[in-house]
Amino acid sequence: MAESSPPPPQPKIEAPILDAAPTQSATSGFKDFSSSSMVEGSKDFLESNSWVAKIAFLLMVVIGFAILFRLMVAFLGWLFSPSGKVILVNGYINGSDSSTISQDPNIKKSITVIRSNNEKDGIEFTWSTWLFLNGFTNDQSYHHVFNKGSKEMGSNGIVSTNNAPGLYVNPTYDGITVIMNTFDANDNKIVIKDLPIAKWMNVVIRVQNNNCDVYVNGRLTKRHIMKNIVKQNYDDVNVCLNGGFSGYLSNLTYYNNAISIAEIQDILTSGPNMKSVSKNLDDSFNRPRYLADRWYFDQNAVPS
């Protein structure tokens, strides 16, 4: 039997020799990172970022506190500041019942009005009152309704100084006169005639910058453009001086702004306050306050 031949020799496969350079580089990087100089540099970088974040946070807190503080101050100022609307005669009085309403806040029972200040369109304020005129007379002097200013009465029945404003019934009761002092004149006079008798009527004196508007029962009856600004004063408010007028007055009200047409209409809708303030009057006074259509539609009835 023949002997079998031995198997052919297998080729020798040698394992590839890997380059140790990358491994050595990585190892070297880890060694460098673990070194004290690298750790200190990273620590300094992290600490610097931490300080920036802290400073930014503190700035945000300070800014937020400042905004909140301003809002709180504005809210408290609005909450506790005196109202711009002041009712000086709250009810109705006899036109001959004189009174002086003090503007000194240190005096008991004073009713202080707030002056117009830094309004967008200049000086602004409004006075509103209801009047009931009894009838005609043959007097030659004016009849005092109210004025903010002095008490010195001239021979014609008009306060000689400081009418800001002053409201008077004309001598023959055929209308009313509004006087408004400015810094260059004391005789800015607005005369309105042909007013109703024995009917309640609302009179609004509205000042905005150099314009003085007079509304009667919600209608703009006259506009007077003054050459200078109104001379506001700190004097008292006088009501029905020197015998006043024959009739009644209700709800003398002051606003430290130029009220809107809608607010004037609200006053007209509410009507006069029929609660008696005078001792010799009662609450049973009841006279119609309507006006004839002629007042609203006849342009000749009221001078423009």
CSV table of C-alpha atoms in Angstrom, one decimal:
chain,number,residue,atom,x,y,z
A,1,MET,CA,0.0,0.0,0.0
A,2,ALA,CA,1.5,3.3,-1.0
A,3,GLU,CA,2.2,5.9,1.6
A,4,SER,CA,0.2,9.2,1.4
A,5,SER,CA,2.0,12.4,0.7
A,6,PRO,CA,2.2,15.0,3.4
A,7,PRO,CA,-0.1,18.0,3.1
A,8,PRO,CA,1.3,21.1,1.5
A,9,PRO,CA,2.6,23.7,3.9
A,10,GLN,CA,0.1,26.5,4.9
A,11,PRO,CA,1.2,30.1,4.2
A,12,LYS,CA,2.2,32.0,7.3
A,13,ILE,CA,-0.2,34.9,8.0
A,14,GLU,CA,1.5,37.7,10.0
A,15,ALA,CA,-0.7,40.0,12.1
A,16,PRO,CA,-0.6,43.7,10.9
A,17,ILE,CA,1.5,45.9,12.9
A,18,LEU,CA,-0.6,48.9,14.0
A,19,ASP,CA,0.8,52.4,14.3
A,20,ALA,CA,1.2,53.3,17.9
A,21,ALA,CA,1.4,57.0,17.2
A,22,PRO,CA,-2.4,57.8,17.6
A,23,THR,CA,-2.6,55.8,20.8
A,24,GLN,CA,0.4,57.5,22.1
A,25,SER,CA,-1.2,60.9,21.1
A,26,ALA,CA,-4.5,60.1,22.9
A,27,THR,CA,-2.6,58.9,25.9
A,28,SER,CA,-0.5,62.0,25.9
A,29,GLY,CA,-3.8,64.2,25.7
A,30,PHE,CA,-5.2,62.5,28.7
A,31,LYS,CA,-2.0,63.0,30.5
A,32,ASP,CA,-2.0,66.6,29.5
A,33,PHE,CA,-5.6,67.1,30.7
A,34,SER,CA,-4.8,65.4,34.0
A,35,SER,CA,-1.9,67.7,34.4
A,36,SER,CA,-2.3,70.6,36.9
A,37,SER,CA,-1.8,73.4,34.3
A,38,MET,CA,-4.7,72.1,32.1
A,39,VAL,CA,-7.1,71.6,35.0
A,40,GLU,CA,-6.3,75.1,36.3
A,41,GLY,CA,-7.0,76.6,32.9
A,42,SER,CA,-10.4,74.9,32.6
A,43,LYS,CA,-11.3,75.8,36.2
A,44,ASP,CA,-10.5,79.5,35.5
A,45,PHE,CA,-12.7,79.3,32.4
A,46,LEU,CA,-15.7,77.8,34.2
A,47,GLU,CA,-15.3,80.3,37.1
A,48,SER,CA,-15.2,83.2,34.7
A,49,ASN,CA,-18.5,82.1,33.1
A,50,SER,CA,-20.0,81.6,36.5
A,51,TRP,CA,-19.2,85.2,37.5
A,52,VAL,CA,-20.7,86.6,34.3
A,53,ALA,CA,-23.9,84.6,34.9
A,54,LYS,CA,-24.1,85.9,38.5
A,55,ILE,CA,-23.6,89.5,37.5
A,56,ALA,CA,-26.2,89.2,34.7
A,57,PHE,CA,-28.7,87.7,37.2
A,58,LEU,CA,-28.1,90.5,39.7
A,59,LEU,CA,-28.6,93.1,37.0
A,60,MET,CA,-31.9,91.5,36.1
A,61,VAL,CA,-33.0,91.4,39.7
A,62,VAL,CA,-32.1,95.1,40.1
A,63,ILE,CA,-33.9,96.2,36.9
A,64,GLY,CA,-37.0,94.1,37.8
A,65,PHE,CA,-37.1,95.6,41.3
A,66,ALA,CA,-36.8,99.2,39.9
A,67,ILE,CA,-39.7,98.6,37.5
A,68,LEU,CA,-41.8,97.0,40.3
A,69,PHE,CA,-41.0,99.9,42.6
A,70,ARG,CA,-42.1,102.5,40.0
A,71,LEU,CA,-45.3,100.6,39.4
A,72,MET,CA,-46.0,100.4,43.1
A,73,VAL,CA,-45.3,104.2,43.6
A,74,ALA,CA,-47.6,105.1,40.7
A,75,PHE,CA,-50.3,102.8,42.1
A,76,LEU,CA,-50.1,104.2,45.6
A,77,GLY,CA,-50.0,107.7,44.3
A,78,TRP,CA,-53.2,107.0,42.3
A,79,LEU,CA,-54.8,105.3,45.3
A,80,PHE,CA,-54.2,108.0,47.9
A,81,SER,CA,-54.0,111.2,45.8
A,82,PRO,CA,-57.0,113.6,46.0
A,83,SER,CA,-59.7,113.1,43.4
A,84,GLY,CA,-59.7,115.5,40.4
A,85,LYS,CA,-63.5,115.8,40.7
A,86,VAL,CA,-64.7,117.8,43.7
A,87,ILE,CA,-68.3,118.6,44.5
A,88,LEU,CA,-68.3,121.9,46.4
A,89,VAL,CA,-72.1,122.3,46.8
A,90,ASN,CA,-73.6,118.8,47.1
A,91,GLY,CA,-77.3,119.4,46.7
A,92,TYR,CA,-79.4,122.5,46.0
A,93,ILE,CA,-79.4,125.8,47.8
A,94,ASN,CA,-81.3,129.1,47.7
A,95,GLY,CA,-79.6,131.6,45.4
A,96,SER,CA,-79.4,134.1,48.2
A,97,ASP,CA,-77.5,131.8,50.6
A,98,SER,CA,-73.9,133.0,50.5
A,99,SER,CA,-71.0,130.9,51.5
A,100,THR,CA,-67.2,130.8,51.1
A,101,ILE,CA,-65.5,127.4,50.6
A,102,SER,CA,-61.9,127.5,51.9
A,103,GLN,CA,-59.1,126.2,49.8
A,104,ASP,CA,-56.7,125.8,52.8
A,105,PRO,CA,-56.4,122.1,53.5
A,106,ASN,CA,-55.4,122.9,57.1
A,107,ILE,CA,-58.8,124.4,57.8
A,108,LYS,CA,-61.5,122.0,58.9
A,109,LYS,CA,-64.4,121.5,56.4
A,110,SER,CA,-62.3,123.0,53.6
A,111,ILE,CA,-62.9,121.5,50.1
A,112,THR,CA,-59.7,121.9,48.1
A,113,VAL,CA,-59.8,121.8,44.3
A,114,ILE,CA,-56.8,120.4,42.5
A,115,ARG,CA,-55.2,122.8,40.1
A,116,SER,CA,-54.5,121.8,36.5
A,117,ASN,CA,-50.9,120.8,36.0
A,118,ASN,CA,-48.8,119.6,33.1
A,119,GLU,CA,-51.7,118.6,30.9
A,120,LYS,CA,-51.0,117.5,27.3
A,121,ASP,CA,-52.9,120.4,25.8
A,122,GLY,CA,-52.0,123.1,28.4
A,123,ILE,CA,-54.2,124.2,31.3
A,124,GLU,CA,-57.4,122.2,31.7
A,125,PHE,CA,-60.3,122.4,34.1
A,126,THR,CA,-64.1,122.4,34.1
A,127,TRP,CA,-66.8,123.8,36.3
A,128,SER,CA,-70.4,122.6,36.2
A,129,THR,CA,-73.5,123.8,38.0
A,130,TRP,CA,-77.3,123.7,37.7
A,131,LEU,CA,-79.2,127.0,37.9
A,132,PHE,CA,-82.9,127.8,38.3
A,133,LEU,CA,-83.7,131.5,37.6
A,134,ASN,CA,-86.9,132.8,39.0
A,135,GLY,CA,-87.6,135.7,36.7
A,136,PHE,CA,-86.7,139.1,35.4
A,137,THR,CA,-85.8,142.2,37.4
A,138,ASN,CA,-84.9,145.8,36.7
A,139,ASP,CA,-81.6,145.7,38.6
A,140,GLN,CA,-78.6,147.5,37.1
A,141,SER,CA,-76.0,145.3,38.6
A,142,TYR,CA,-74.9,141.7,38.0
A,143,HIS,CA,-75.9,138.9,40.4
A,144,HIS,CA,-73.1,136.7,41.8
A,145,VAL,CA,-73.4,133.0,41.3
A,146,PHE,CA,-69.9,131.8,42.1
A,147,ASN,CA,-66.3,132.8,41.6
A,148,LYS,CA,-62.9,131.4,42.5
A,149,GLY,CA,-60.9,134.3,43.6
A,150,SER,CA,-61.3,137.4,45.9
A,151,LYS,CA,-64.5,138.8,47.5
A,152,GLU,CA,-64.0,142.5,46.6
A,153,MET,CA,-67.2,143.4,44.8
A,154,GLY,CA,-67.2,146.2,42.3
A,155,SER,CA,-70.1,148.7,41.9
A,156,ASN,CA,-71.5,146.7,39.0
A,157,GLY,CA,-71.8,143.5,41.1
A,158,ILE,CA,-68.8,141.8,39.6
A,159,VAL,CA,-65.8,140.8,41.7
A,160,SER,CA,-63.1,143.3,40.8
A,161,THR,CA,-60.1,140.9,40.9
A,162,ASN,CA,-59.5,137.2,40.5
A,163,ASN,CA,-62.3,135.6,38.6
A,164,ALA,CA,-61.0,132.2,37.5
A,165,PRO,CA,-63.7,131.7,36.7
A,166,GLY,CA,-66.6,133.9,37.8
A,167,LEU,CA,-70.3,133.2,36.9
A,168,TYR,CA,-72.9,136.0,37.1
A,169,VAL,CA,-76.6,136.4,36.2
A,170,ASN,CA,-77.1,139.4,34.0
A,171,PRO,CA,-78.8,142.5,35.6
A,172,THR,CA,-82.2,141.8,33.9
A,173,TYR,CA,-82.0,138.0,34.2
A,174,ASP,CA,-81.9,137.7,30.4
A,175,GLY,CA,-78.8,135.5,30.5
A,176,ILE,CA,-75.5,134.8,32.2
A,177,THR,CA,-72.0,136.2,32.0
A,178,VAL,CA,-68.7,134.2,32.5
A,179,ILE,CA,-65.6,136.1,33.4
A,180,MET,CA,-62.1,134.5,33.1
A,181,ASN,CA,-58.9,136.2,34.2
A,182,THR,CA,-55.7,135.7,32.2
A,183,PHE,CA,-52.2,137.0,32.9
A,184,ASP,CA,-52.8,140.0,30.7
A,185,ALA,CA,-56.4,140.8,31.2
A,186,ASN,CA,-59.2,140.7,33.8
A,187,ASP,CA,-62.1,141.4,31.5
A,188,ASN,CA,-62.4,138.2,29.3
A,189,LYS,CA,-66.2,138.3,29.3
A,190,ILE,CA,-68.5,135.7,27.7
A,191,VAL,CA,-72.2,136.8,27.6
A,192,ILE,CA,-75.0,134.3,26.9
A,193,LYS,CA,-78.5,135.6,26.5
A,194,ASP,CA,-82.1,134.2,26.0
A,195,LEU,CA,-81.8,131.6,28.7
A,196,PRO,CA,-84.9,129.8,30.1
A,197,ILE,CA,-86.7,131.1,33.2
A,198,ALA,CA,-88.2,128.9,35.9
A,199,LYS,CA,-86.5,125.8,34.5
A,200,TRP,CA,-83.4,124.0,35.7
A,201,MET,CA,-80.5,124.4,33.3
A,202,ASN,CA,-77.0,123.0,33.4
A,203,VAL,CA,-74.0,125.4,32.8
A,204,VAL,CA,-70.6,124.0,32.1
A,205,ILE,CA,-67.5,126.2,31.9
A,206,ARG,CA,-64.7,124.2,30.2
A,207,VAL,CA,-61.1,125.5,29.7
A,208,GLN,CA,-58.5,123.9,27.6
A,209,ASN,CA,-55.4,125.8,26.9
A,210,ASN,CA,-56.6,129.2,25.5
A,211,ASN,CA,-60.1,128.1,24.7
A,212,CYS,CA,-63.0,128.8,27.1
A,213,ASP,CA,-66.2,126.9,26.2
A,214,VAL,CA,-69.6,127.4,27.8
A,215,TYR,CA,-72.1,124.7,27.5
A,216,VAL,CA,-75.8,125.2,28.4
A,217,ASN,CA,-77.8,121.9,28.7
A,218,GLY,CA,-75.1,120.0,26.8
A,219,ARG,CA,-75.0,122.4,23.9
A,220,LEU,CA,-71.8,124.4,23.1
A,221,THR,CA,-73.2,127.8,23.3
A,222,LYS,CA,-70.1,129.9,23.0
A,223,ARG,CA,-66.3,129.6,22.6
A,224,HIS,CA,-64.0,132.4,23.6
A,225,ILE,CA,-60.4,132.2,22.5
A,226,MET,CA,-58.2,134.0,25.0
A,227,LYS,CA,-55.0,135.8,24.1
A,228,ASN,CA,-53.1,134.5,27.1
A,229,ILE,CA,-53.3,131.6,29.5
A,230,VAL,CA,-55.7,131.5,32.4
A,231,LYS,CA,-54.5,133.0,35.6
A,232,GLN,CA,-55.2,130.2,38.2
A,233,ASN,CA,-55.2,131.3,41.8
A,234,TYR,CA,-55.2,129.7,45.3
A,235,ASP,CA,-58.1,131.8,46.5
A,236,ASP,CA,-61.3,130.5,48.0
A,237,VAL,CA,-64.5,129.6,46.1
A,238,ASN,CA,-67.3,132.1,46.8
A,239,VAL,CA,-70.9,131.3,46.3
A,240,CYS,CA,-73.9,133.7,46.0
A,241,LEU,CA,-72.1,136.8,47.4
A,242,ASN,CA,-73.7,140.2,47.8
A,243,GLY,CA,-77.3,138.8,47.9
A,244,GLY,CA,-76.7,136.2,45.2
A,245,PHE,CA,-79.5,135.8,42.7
A,246,SER,CA,-83.2,135.0,42.7
A,247,GLY,CA,-83.4,131.3,42.1
A,248,TYR,CA,-81.6,128.1,43.1
A,249,LEU,CA,-78.2,126.5,42.6
A,250,SER,CA,-77.5,122.8,42.6
A,251,ASN,CA,-74.3,120.7,42.5
A,252,LEU,CA,-71.4,123.1,42.0
A,253,THR,CA,-68.7,120.7,40.8
A,254,TYR,CA,-65.0,121.1,39.7
A,255,TYR,CA,-62.9,118.9,37.5
A,256,ASN,CA,-59.1,119.3,37.1
A,257,ASN,CA,-59.4,118.4,33.4
A,258,ALA,CA,-61.4,119.3,30.4
A,259,ILE,CA,-64.2,116.8,30.5
A,260,SER,CA,-65.5,115.2,27.4
A,261,ILE,CA,-68.8,115.7,25.6
A,262,ALA,CA,-69.9,112.2,26.8
A,263,GLU,CA,-69.3,113.3,30.5
A,264,ILE,CA,-71.2,116.5,29.9
A,265,GLN,CA,-74.1,114.5,28.6
A,266,ASP,CA,-73.9,112.2,31.6
A,267,ILE,CA,-74.2,115.3,33.9
A,268,LEU,CA,-77.2,116.4,31.8
A,269,THR,CA,-78.9,113.0,32.1
A,270,SER,CA,-78.3,112.8,35.8
A,271,GLY,CA,-80.1,116.2,36.4
A,272,PRO,CA,-79.8,118.5,39.4
A,273,ASN,CA,-79.3,117.1,42.9
A,274,MET,CA,-82.6,117.8,44.6
A,275,LYS,CA,-81.3,117.2,48.2
A,276,SER,CA,-81.7,120.4,50.1
A,277,VAL,CA,-78.6,122.0,51.6
A,278,SER,CA,-80.1,125.2,52.8
A,279,LYS,CA,-81.9,125.2,56.1
A,280,ASN,CA,-84.9,127.0,54.8
A,281,LEU,CA,-85.5,124.6,51.9
A,282,ASP,CA,-86.9,121.1,51.8
A,283,ASP,CA,-86.5,118.2,49.4
A,284,SER,CA,-90.0,118.6,48.0
A,285,PHE,CA,-88.8,121.2,45.3
A,286,ASN,CA,-90.0,119.7,42.0
A,287,ARG,CA,-90.0,121.8,38.9
A,288,PRO,CA,-89.7,120.5,35.4
A,289,ARG,CA,-86.2,120.9,33.9
A,290,TYR,CA,-87.2,120.5,30.2
A,291,LEU,CA,-86.6,123.3,27.7
A,292,ALA,CA,-88.6,124.3,24.7
A,293,ASP,CA,-87.5,123.0,21.4
A,294,ARG,CA,-86.7,126.5,20.4
A,295,TRP,CA,-83.6,126.5,22.6
A,296,TYR,CA,-82.1,123.6,20.7
A,297,PHE,CA,-83.2,124.2,17.1
A,298,ASP,CA,-83.7,128.0,16.7
A,299,GLN,CA,-80.2,129.4,16.0
A,300,ASN,CA,-81.5,132.9,16.5
A,301,ALA,CA,-82.5,132.0,20.1
A,302,VAL,CA,-78.9,131.8,21.3
A,303,PRO,CA,-76.1,134.0,20.0
A,304,SER,CA,-73.1,132.0,18.6
